[in-house]
Coordinates of C-alpha atoms in Angstrom, one line a residue:
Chain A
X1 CA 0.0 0.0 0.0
X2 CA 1.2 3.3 -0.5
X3 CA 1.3 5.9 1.9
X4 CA 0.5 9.1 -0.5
X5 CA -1.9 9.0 -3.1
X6 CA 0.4 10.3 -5.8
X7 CA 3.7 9.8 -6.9
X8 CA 6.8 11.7 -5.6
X9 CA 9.8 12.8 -7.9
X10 CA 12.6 12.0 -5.2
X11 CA 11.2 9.6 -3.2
X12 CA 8.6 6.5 -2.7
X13 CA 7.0 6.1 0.5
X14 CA 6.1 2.4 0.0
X15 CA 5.8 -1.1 2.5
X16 CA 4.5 -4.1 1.4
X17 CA 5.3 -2.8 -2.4
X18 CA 7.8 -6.3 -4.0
X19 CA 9.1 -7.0 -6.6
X20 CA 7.8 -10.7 -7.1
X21 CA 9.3 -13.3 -8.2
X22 CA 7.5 -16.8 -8.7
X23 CA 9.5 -20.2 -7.7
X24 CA 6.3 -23.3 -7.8
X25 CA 4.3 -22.1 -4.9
X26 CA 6.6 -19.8 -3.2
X27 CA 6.9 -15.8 -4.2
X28 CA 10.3 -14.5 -3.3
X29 CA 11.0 -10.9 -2.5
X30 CA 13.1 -10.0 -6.1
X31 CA 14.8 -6.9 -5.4
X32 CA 16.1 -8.0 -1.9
X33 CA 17.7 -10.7 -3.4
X34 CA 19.2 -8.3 -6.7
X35 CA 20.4 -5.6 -4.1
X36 CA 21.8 -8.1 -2.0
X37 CA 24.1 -9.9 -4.5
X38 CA 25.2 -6.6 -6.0
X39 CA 26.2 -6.1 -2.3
X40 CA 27.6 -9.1 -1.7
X41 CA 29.5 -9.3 -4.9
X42 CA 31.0 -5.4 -4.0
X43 CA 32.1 -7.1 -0.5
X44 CA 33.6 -10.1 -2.5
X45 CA 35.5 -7.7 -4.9
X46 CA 36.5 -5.8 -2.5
X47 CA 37.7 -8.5 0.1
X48 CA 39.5 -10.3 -3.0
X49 CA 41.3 -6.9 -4.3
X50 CA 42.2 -6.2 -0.7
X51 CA 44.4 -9.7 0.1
X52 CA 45.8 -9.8 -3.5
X53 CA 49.7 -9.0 -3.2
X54 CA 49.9 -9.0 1.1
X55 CA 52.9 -7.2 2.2
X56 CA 53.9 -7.4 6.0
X57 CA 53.3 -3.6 6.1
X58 CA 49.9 -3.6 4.7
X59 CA 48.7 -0.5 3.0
X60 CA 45.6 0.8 1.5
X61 CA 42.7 -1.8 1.3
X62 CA 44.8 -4.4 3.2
X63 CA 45.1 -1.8 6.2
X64 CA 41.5 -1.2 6.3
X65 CA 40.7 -5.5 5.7
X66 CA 43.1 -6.3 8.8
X67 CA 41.3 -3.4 11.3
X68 CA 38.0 -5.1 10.3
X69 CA 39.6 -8.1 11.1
X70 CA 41.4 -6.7 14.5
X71 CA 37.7 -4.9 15.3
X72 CA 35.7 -8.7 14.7
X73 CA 38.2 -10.6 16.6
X74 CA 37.7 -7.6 19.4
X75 CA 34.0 -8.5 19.5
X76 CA 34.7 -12.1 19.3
X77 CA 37.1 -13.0 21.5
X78 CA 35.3 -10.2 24.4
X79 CA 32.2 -12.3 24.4
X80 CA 33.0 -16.1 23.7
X81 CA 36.0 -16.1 25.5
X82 CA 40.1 -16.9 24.5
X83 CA 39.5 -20.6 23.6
X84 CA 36.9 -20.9 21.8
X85 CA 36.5 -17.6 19.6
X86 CA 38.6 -18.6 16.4
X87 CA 35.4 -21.3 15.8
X88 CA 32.8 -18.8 15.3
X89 CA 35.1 -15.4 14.0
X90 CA 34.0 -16.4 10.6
X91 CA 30.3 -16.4 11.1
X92 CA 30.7 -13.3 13.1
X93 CA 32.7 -11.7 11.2
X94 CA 30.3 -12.8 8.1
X95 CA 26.9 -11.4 9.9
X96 CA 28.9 -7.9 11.1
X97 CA 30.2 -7.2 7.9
X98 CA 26.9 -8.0 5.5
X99 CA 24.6 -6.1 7.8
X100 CA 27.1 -3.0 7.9
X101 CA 27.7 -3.3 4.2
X102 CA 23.9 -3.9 3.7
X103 CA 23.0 -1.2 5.8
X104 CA 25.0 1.6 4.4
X105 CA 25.0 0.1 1.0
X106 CA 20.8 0.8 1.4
X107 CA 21.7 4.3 1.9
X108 CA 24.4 5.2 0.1
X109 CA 23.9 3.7 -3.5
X110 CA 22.0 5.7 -5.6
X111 CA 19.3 2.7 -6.1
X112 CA 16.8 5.0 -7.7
X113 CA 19.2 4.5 -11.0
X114 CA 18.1 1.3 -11.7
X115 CA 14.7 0.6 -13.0
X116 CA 12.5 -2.4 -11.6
X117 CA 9.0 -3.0 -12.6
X118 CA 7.8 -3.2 -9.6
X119 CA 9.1 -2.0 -6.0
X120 CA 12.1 -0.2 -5.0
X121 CA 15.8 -1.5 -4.7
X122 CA 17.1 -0.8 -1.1
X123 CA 19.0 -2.2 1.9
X124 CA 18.4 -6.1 2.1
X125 CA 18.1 -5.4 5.9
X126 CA 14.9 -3.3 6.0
X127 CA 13.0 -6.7 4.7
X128 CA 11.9 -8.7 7.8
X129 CA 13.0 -11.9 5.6
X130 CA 16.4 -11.4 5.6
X131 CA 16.6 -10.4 9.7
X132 CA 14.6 -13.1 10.4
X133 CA 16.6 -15.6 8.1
X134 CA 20.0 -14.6 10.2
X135 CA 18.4 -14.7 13.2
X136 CA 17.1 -18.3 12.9
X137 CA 20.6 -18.8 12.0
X138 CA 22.3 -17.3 15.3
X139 CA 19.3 -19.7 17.2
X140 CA 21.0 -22.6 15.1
X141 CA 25.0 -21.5 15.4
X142 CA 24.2 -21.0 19.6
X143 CA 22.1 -24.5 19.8
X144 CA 25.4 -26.4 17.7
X145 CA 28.0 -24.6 19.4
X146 CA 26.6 -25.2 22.9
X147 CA 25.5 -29.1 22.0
X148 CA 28.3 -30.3 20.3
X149 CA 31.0 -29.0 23.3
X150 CA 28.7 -29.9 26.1
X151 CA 26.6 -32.6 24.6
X152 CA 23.3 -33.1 26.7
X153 CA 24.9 -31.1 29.6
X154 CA 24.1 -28.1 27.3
X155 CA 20.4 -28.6 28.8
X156 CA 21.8 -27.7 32.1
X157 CA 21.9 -24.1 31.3
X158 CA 17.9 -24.0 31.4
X159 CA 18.3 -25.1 35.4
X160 CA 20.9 -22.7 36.2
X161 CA 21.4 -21.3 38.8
X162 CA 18.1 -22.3 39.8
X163 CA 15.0 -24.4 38.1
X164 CA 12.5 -21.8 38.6
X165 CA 14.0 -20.1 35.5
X166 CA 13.5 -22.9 33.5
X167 CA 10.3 -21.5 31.6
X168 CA 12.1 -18.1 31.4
X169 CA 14.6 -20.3 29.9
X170 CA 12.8 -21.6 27.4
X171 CA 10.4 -18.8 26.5
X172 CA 14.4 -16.3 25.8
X173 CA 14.9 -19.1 23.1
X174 CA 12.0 -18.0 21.6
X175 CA 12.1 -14.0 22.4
X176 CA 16.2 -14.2 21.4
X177 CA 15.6 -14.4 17.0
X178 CA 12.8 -12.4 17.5
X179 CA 13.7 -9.1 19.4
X180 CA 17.3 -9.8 16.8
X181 CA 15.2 -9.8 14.2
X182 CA 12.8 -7.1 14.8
X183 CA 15.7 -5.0 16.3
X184 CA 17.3 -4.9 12.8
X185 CA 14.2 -4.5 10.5
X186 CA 12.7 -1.9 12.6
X187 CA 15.7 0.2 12.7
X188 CA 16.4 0.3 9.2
X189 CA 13.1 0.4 7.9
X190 CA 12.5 3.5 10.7
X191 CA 15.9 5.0 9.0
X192 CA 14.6 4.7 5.6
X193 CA 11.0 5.8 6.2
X194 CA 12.5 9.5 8.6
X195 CA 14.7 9.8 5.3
X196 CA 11.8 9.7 2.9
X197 CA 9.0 11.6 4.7
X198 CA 11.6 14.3 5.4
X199 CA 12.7 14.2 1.6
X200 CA 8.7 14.5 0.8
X201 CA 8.5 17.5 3.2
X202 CA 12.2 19.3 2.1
X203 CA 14.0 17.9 0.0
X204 CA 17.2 20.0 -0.1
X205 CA 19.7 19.6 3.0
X206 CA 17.5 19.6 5.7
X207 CA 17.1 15.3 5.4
X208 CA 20.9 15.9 5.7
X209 CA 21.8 15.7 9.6
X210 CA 18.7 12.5 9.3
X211 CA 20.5 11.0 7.2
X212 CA 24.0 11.2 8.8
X213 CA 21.7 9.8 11.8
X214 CA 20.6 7.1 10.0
X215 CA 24.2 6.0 8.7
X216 CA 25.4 6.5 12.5
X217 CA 22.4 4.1 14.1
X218 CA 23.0 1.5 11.0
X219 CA 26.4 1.3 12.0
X220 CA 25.6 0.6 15.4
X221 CA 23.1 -1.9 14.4
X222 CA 25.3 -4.1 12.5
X223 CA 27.5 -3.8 15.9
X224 CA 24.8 -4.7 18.0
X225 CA 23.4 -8.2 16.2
X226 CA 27.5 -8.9 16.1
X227 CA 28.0 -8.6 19.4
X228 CA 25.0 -10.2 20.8
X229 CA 25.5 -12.7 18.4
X230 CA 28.7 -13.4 19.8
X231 CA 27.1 -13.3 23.5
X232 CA 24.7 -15.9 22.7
X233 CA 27.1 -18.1 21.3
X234 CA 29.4 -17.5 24.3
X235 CA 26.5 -18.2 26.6
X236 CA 25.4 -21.7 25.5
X237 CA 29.3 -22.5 25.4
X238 CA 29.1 -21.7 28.5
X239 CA 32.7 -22.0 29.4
X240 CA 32.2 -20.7 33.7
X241 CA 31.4 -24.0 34.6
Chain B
X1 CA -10.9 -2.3 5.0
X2 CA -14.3 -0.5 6.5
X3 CA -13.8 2.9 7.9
X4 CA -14.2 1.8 11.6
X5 CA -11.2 -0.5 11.2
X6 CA -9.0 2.0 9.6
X7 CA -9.7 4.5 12.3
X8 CA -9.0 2.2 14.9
X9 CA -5.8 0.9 13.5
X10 CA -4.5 4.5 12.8
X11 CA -5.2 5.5 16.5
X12 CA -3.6 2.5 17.4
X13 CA -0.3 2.7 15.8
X14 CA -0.3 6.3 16.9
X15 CA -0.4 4.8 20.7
X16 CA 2.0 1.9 19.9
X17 CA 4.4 4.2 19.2
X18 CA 4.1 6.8 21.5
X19 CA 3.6 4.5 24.7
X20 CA 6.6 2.5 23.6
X21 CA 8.7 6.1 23.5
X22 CA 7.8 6.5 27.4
X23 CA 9.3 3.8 28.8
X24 CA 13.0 3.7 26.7
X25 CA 12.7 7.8 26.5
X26 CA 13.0 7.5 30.5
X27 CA 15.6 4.9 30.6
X28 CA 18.0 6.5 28.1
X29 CA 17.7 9.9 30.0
X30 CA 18.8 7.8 33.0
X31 CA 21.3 6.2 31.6
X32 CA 22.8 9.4 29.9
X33 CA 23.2 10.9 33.4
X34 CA 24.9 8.2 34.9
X35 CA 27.4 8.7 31.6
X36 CA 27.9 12.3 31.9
X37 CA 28.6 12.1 35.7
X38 CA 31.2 9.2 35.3
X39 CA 33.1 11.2 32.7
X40 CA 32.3 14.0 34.9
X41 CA 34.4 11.9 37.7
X42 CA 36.6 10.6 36.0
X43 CA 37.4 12.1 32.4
X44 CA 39.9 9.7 31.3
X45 CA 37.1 6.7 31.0
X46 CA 35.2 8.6 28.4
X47 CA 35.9 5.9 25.7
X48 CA 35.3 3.4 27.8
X49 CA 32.0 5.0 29.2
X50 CA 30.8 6.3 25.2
X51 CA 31.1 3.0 23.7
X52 CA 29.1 1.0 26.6
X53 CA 26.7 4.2 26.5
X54 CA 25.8 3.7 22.8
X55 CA 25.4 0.3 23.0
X56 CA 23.0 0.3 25.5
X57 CA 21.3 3.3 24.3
X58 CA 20.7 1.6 20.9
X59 CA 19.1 -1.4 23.1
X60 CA 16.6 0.9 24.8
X61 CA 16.1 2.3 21.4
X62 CA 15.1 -0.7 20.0
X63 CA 12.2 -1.5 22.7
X64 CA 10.4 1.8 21.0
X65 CA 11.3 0.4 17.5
X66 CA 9.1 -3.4 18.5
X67 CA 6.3 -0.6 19.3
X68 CA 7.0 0.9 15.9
X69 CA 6.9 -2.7 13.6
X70 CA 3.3 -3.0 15.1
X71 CA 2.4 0.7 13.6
X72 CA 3.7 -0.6 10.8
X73 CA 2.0 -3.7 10.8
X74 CA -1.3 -2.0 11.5
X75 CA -0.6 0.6 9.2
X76 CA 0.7 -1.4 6.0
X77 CA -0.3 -5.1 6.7
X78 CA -3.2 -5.3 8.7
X79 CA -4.7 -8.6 9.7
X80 CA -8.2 -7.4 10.1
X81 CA -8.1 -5.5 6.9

């Protein structure tokens, strides 16, 4: 549905508007998945250009690869502890840096350039598909990390430190994907949305400071899922005990 | 959607997000203070303190954003619709 009744010449305010794509029975969101391959493939490129010809005093691109890496292994190692960390800094690392590059990527590419047919090219983090899709898989990475070090002693982190938590316990597995999930949408999506009223209402420099806002709080989003990502996994290795 | 449904579903997303602004509103003020008065005692920490302030501001943040996906779910993708 759209929210004005006629059309804007900077922006669309539009939710719910997809580009559909039909697989058998299933319709797949198409320009989440089109943004997010052009955004993965600028992450590959830029990942591959960076480690090509490493010199032991990196410069350029391989400076600003091995502070990524420094930052990740910051979060990784603060949360999940010294022994266990170099496990999961991939997947960490993975999450952090496609929400960030997801994130800006929705703001900062000029989008509008390329035509669809139907709905809008933007950040592959303002669909609740994709949030929810990573946040099923932090449920998963936390469930394997926790059962395959502890084995069924995992179980014991329901009755600690004492078994009156245990329906708190389990209702957190339930509440954990979906406050990650709706954490991430909302924010973006709310980002996107301030940006495009405020570009309906002015559209010269006063969505400026909103959007610099917006960049700011994405940021800190793609640190946030990270990091608790990294908690969770930390907590169900439980490592105290 | 019939016009009683509507009406009801624009009030209510105005509430959803404006009672879920009360409660994080109040805890980030809280929090804030409790920031400025340990830099205020001890300046040197002010890294320290701005990084673990942002983080859990952007947590509070995020209880006002739940209250804002249900605006939006009244608002763009109703159920009752």
């Amino acid at each position: 549905m759209a929210l004005l009744p006629f059309p804007l010449p900077f922006a669309e305010l539009e939710v719910g508007h997809h580009l559909y794509w039909q697989i058998g029975d299933l319709y797949l969101h198409g320009q989440v998945f089109l943004s997010s391959w052009i955004l993965i493939g600028i992450l590959i490129a830029f990942v591959f250009i960076g480690t090509r010809g490493m010199k032991r005093d990196p410069m350029g691109l391989q400076n600003l690869l091995e502070f990524l890496w420094n930052y990740i292994r910051d979060i990784a190692r603060d949360n999940i502890g010294e022994k266990y960390y170099r496990d999961w800094l991939p997947f960490i690392g993975t999450l952090f840096l496609f929400i960030f590059v997801s994130n800006w990527g929705g703001a900062l590419i000029p989008w509008k350039v390329i035509e669809l047919p139907d709905g809008e090219l933007g950040a592959p983090t303002a669909d609740i598909n994709t949030t929810v899709a990573m946040a099923l898989l932090v449920s998963l990475a936390y469930f394997y990390a926790g059962l395959s070090r502890k084995g069924l002693r995992f179980f014991e982190l329901y009755v600690e430190p004492t078994p009156i938590m245990l329906p708190f316990k389990i209702i957190e597995e339930f509440t954990k994907p979906l406050s990650l999930s709706f954490r991430l949408f909302g924010n973006i999506l709310a980002d996107e949305l301030a940006v495009g009223v405020l570009v309906y209402l002015v559209p010269l420099i006063v969505p400026l400071p909103v959007m610099l806002l917006g960049l700011f709080t994405s940021a800190i989003q793609a640190l946030i899922f990270a990091t608790l990502t990294a908690f969770y996994i930390g907590e169900g290795l439980h490592e105290a005990h | 959607m019939d016009s009683i449904t509507s009406a009801a579903s624009v009030v209510a997303a105005g509430l959803a997000v404006g009672l879920a602004a009360i409660g994080p509103g109040i805890g980030q003020g809280t929090a804030s203070g409790g920031a400025v008065e340990g830099i205020a005692r001890q300046p040197e920490a002010e890294g320290k303190i701005r990084g673990t302030l942002l983080l859990s501001l952007a947590f509070m943040e995020s209880l006002t954003i739940y209250g804002l996906v249900v605006a939006l779910v009244l608002l763009f993708a109703n159920p009752f619709a």
